[in-house]
PDB file of C-alpha atoms in Angstrom:
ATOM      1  CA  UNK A1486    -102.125  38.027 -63.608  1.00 86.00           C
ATOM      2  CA  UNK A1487    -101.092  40.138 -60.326  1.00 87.00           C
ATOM      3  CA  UNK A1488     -97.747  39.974 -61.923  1.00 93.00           C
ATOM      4  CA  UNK A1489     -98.269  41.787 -64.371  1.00 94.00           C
ATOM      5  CA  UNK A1490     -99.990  44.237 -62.970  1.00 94.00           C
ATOM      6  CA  UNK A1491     -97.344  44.806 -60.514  1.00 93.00           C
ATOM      7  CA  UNK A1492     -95.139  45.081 -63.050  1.00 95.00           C
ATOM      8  CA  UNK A1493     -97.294  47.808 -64.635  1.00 95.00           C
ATOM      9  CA  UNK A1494     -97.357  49.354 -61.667  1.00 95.00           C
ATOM     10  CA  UNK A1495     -93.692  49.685 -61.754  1.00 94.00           C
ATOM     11  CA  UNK A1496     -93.765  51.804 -64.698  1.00 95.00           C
ATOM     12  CA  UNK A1497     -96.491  53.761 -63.108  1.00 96.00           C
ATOM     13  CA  UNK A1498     -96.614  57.289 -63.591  1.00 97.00           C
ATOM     14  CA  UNK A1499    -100.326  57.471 -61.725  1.00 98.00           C
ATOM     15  CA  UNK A1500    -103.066  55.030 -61.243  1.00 97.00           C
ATOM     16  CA  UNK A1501    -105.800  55.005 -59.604  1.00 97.00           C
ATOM     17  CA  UNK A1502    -107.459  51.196 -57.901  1.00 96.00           C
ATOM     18  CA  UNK A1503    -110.333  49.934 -56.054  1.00 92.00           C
ATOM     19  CA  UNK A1504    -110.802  47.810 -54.235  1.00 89.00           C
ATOM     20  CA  UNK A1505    -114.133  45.932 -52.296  1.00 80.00           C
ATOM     21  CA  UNK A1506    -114.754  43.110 -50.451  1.00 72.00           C
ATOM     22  CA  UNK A1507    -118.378  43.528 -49.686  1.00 61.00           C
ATOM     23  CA  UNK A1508    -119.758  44.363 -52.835  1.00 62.00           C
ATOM     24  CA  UNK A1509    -121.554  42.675 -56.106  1.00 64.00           C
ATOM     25  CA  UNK A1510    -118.244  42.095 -57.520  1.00 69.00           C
ATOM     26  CA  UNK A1511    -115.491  41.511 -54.457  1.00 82.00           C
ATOM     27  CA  UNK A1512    -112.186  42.816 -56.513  1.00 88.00           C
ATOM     28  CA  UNK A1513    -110.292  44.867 -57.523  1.00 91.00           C
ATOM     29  CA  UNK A1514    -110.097  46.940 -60.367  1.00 92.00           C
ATOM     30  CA  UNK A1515    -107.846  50.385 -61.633  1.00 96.00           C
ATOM     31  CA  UNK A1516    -106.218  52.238 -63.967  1.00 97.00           C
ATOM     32  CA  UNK A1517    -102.563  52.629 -64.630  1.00 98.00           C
ATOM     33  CA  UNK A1518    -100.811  55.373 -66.630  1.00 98.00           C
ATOM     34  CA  UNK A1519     -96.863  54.251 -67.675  1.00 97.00           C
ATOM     35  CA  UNK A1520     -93.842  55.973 -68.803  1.00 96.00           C
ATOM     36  CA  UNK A1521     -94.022  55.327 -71.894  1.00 97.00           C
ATOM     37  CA  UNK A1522     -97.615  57.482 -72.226  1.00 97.00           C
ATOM     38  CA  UNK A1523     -99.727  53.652 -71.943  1.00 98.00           C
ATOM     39  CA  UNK A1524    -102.795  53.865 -70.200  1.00 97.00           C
ATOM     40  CA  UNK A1525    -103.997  50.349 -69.605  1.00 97.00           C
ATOM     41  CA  UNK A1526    -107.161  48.967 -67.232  1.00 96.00           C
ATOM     42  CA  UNK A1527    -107.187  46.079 -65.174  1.00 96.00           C
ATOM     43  CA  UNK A1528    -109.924  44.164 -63.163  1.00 92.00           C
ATOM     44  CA  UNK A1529    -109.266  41.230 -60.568  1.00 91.00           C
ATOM     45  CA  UNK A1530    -112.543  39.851 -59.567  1.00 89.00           C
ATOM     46  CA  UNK A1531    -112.104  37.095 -56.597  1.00 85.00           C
ATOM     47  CA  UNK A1532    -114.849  35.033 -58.053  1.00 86.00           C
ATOM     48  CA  UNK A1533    -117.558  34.572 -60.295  1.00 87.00           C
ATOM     49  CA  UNK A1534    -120.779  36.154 -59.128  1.00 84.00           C
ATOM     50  CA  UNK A1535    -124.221  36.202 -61.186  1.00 87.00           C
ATOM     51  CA  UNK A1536    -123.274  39.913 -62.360  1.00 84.00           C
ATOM     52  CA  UNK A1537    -120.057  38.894 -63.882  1.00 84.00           C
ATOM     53  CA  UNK A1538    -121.845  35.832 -65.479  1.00 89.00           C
ATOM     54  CA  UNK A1539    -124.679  37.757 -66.523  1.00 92.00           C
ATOM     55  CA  UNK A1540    -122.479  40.771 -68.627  1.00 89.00           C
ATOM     56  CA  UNK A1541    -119.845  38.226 -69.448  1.00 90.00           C
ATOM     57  CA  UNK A1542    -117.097  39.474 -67.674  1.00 85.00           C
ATOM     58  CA  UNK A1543    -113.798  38.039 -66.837  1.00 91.00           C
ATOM     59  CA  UNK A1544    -112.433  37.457 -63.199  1.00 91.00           C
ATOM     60  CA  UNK A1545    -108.994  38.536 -64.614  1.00 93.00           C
ATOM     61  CA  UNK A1546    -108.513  41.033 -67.485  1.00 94.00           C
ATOM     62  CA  UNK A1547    -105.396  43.241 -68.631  1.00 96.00           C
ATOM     63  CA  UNK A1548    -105.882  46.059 -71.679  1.00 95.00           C
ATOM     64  CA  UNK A1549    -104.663  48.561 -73.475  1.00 97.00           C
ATOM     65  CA  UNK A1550    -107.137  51.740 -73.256  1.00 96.00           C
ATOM     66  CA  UNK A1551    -105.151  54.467 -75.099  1.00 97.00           C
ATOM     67  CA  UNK A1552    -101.624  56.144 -75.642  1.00 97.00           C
ATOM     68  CA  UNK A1553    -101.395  59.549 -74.774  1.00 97.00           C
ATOM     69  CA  UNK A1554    -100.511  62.504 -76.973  1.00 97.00           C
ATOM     70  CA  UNK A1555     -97.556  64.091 -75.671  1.00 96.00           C
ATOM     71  CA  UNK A1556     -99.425  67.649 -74.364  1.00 96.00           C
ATOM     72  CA  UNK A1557    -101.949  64.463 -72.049  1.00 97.00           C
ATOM     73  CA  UNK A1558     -98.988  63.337 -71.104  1.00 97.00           C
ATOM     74  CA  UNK A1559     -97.318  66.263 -70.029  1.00 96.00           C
ATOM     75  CA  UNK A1560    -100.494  67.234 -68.002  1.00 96.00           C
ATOM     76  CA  UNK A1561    -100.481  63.970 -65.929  1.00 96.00           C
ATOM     77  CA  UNK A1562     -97.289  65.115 -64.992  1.00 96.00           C
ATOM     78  CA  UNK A1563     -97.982  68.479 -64.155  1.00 96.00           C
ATOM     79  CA  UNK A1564    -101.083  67.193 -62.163  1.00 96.00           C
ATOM     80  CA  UNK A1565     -98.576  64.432 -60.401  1.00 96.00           C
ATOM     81  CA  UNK A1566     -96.225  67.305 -59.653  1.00 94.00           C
ATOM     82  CA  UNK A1567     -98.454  69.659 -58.280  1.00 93.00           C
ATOM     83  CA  UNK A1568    -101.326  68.248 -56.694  1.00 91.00           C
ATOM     84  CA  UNK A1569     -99.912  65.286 -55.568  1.00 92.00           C
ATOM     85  CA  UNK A1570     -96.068  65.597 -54.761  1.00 89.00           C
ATOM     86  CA  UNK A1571     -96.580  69.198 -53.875  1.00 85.00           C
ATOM     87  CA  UNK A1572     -99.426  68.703 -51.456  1.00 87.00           C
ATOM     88  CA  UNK A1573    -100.292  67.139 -47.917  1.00 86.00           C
ATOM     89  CA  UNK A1574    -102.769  64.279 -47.652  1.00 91.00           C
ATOM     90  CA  UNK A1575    -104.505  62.662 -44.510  1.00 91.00           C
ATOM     91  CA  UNK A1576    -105.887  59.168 -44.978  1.00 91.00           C
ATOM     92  CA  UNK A1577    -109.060  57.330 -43.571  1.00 87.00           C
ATOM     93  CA  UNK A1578    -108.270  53.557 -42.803  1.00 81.00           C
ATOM     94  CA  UNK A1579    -111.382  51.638 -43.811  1.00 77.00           C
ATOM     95  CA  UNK A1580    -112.324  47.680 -43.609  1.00 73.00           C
ATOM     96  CA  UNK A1581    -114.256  46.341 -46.519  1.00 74.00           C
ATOM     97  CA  UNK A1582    -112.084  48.131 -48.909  1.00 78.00           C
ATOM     98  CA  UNK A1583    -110.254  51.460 -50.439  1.00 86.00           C
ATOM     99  CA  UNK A1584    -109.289  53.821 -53.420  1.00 93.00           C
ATOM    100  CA  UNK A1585    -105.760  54.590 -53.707  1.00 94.00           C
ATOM    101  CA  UNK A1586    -103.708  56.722 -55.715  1.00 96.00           C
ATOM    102  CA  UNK A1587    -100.285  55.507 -56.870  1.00 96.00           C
ATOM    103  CA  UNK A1588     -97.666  55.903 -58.972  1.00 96.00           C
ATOM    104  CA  UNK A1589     -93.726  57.517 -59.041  1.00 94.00           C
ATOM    105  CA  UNK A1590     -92.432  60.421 -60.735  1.00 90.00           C
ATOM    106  CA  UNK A1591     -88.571  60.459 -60.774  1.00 85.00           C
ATOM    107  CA  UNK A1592     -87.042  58.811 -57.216  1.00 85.00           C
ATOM    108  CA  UNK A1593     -90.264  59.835 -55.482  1.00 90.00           C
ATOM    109  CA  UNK A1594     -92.819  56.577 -55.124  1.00 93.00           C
ATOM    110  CA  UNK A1595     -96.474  57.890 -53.636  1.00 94.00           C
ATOM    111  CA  UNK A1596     -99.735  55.254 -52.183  1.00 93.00           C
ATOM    112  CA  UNK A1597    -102.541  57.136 -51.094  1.00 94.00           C
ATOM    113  CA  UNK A1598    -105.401  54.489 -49.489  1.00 93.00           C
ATOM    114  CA  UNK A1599    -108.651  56.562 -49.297  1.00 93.00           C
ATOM    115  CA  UNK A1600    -106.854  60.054 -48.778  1.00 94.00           C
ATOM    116  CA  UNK A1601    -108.086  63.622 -49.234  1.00 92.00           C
ATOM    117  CA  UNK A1602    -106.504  67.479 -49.112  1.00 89.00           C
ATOM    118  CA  UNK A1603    -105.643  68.410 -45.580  1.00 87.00           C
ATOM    119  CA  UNK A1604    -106.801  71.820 -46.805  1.00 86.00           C
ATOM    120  CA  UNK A1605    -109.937  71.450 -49.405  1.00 88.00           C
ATOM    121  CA  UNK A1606    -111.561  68.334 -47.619  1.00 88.00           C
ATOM    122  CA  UNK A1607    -111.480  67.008 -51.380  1.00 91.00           C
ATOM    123  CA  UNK A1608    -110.971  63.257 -52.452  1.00 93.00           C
ATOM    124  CA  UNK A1609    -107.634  62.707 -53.666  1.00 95.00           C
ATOM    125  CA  UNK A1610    -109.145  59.750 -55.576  1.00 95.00           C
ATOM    126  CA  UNK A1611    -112.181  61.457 -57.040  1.00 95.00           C
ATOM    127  CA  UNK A1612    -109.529  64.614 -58.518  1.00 95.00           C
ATOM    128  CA  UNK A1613    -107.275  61.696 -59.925  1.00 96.00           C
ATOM    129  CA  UNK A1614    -110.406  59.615 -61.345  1.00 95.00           C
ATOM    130  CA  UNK A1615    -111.621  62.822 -62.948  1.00 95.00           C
ATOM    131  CA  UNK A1616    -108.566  63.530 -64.523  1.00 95.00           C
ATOM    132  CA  UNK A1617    -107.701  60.580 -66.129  1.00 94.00           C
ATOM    133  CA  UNK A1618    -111.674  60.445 -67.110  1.00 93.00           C
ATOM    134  CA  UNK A1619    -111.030  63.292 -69.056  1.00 92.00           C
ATOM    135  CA  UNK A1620    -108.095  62.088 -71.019  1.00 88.00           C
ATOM    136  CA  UNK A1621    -109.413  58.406 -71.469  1.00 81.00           C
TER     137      UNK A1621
END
């Protein structure tokens, strides 16, 4: 299953993952947006706890949640281009686990782990989550 994620990931455009050790459900899970306007979810769980049981969900699971319109598509880019490649970011190393922003856009590869603007203090994460909230 990592496999194909990874290989998702190398058609990436933007995603977004979590990841936590120390929670109800140790995993990790994400969202990946591809070049060819794909937006697809993906959950690794590292093992079957009571919640999972109880609402019947999978420790592995790849899937399709939408293809973009062109004009979505074109803002992801935008958004990539200018609030992402365009900007500064400082990140906060953590232990139990992270939220990263990924992706590339043309030669340029990015991996944010638990980053936010040098300037607005804001979440690099939460901006990215919102925005691909609103086009899910």
């Amino acid at each position: 299953m990592q496999e194909k994620i990874d290989k998702l990931k190398e058609k990436s455009i933007l995603g977004v993952e979590d990841k936590a050790n120390l929670s109800v459900c140790p995993g990790t899970s994400g969202t990946i947006i591809t070049k060819d306007k794909k937006v697809y979810g993906y959950s690794l769980y590292s093992f079957m706890t009571p919640f999972l049981e109880k609402n019947n969900i999978p420790l592995e699971n790849i899937y399709l949640i939408k293809e973009l319109t062109s004009d979505e598509y074109d803002e992801i880019l935008k958004f990539v281009q200018e609030e992402i490649i365009n900007k500064e970011y400082e990140c906060i190393p953590t232990r139990d686990g992270y939220s990263a922003v990924f992706g590339k856009l043309e030669s340029r590869i990015f991996y944010y782990p638990n980053c936010y603007d040098i300037n607005t203090k804001e979440s690099l994460y939460d901006k990215t989550r919102k925005l691909i909230e609103e086009v899910k």
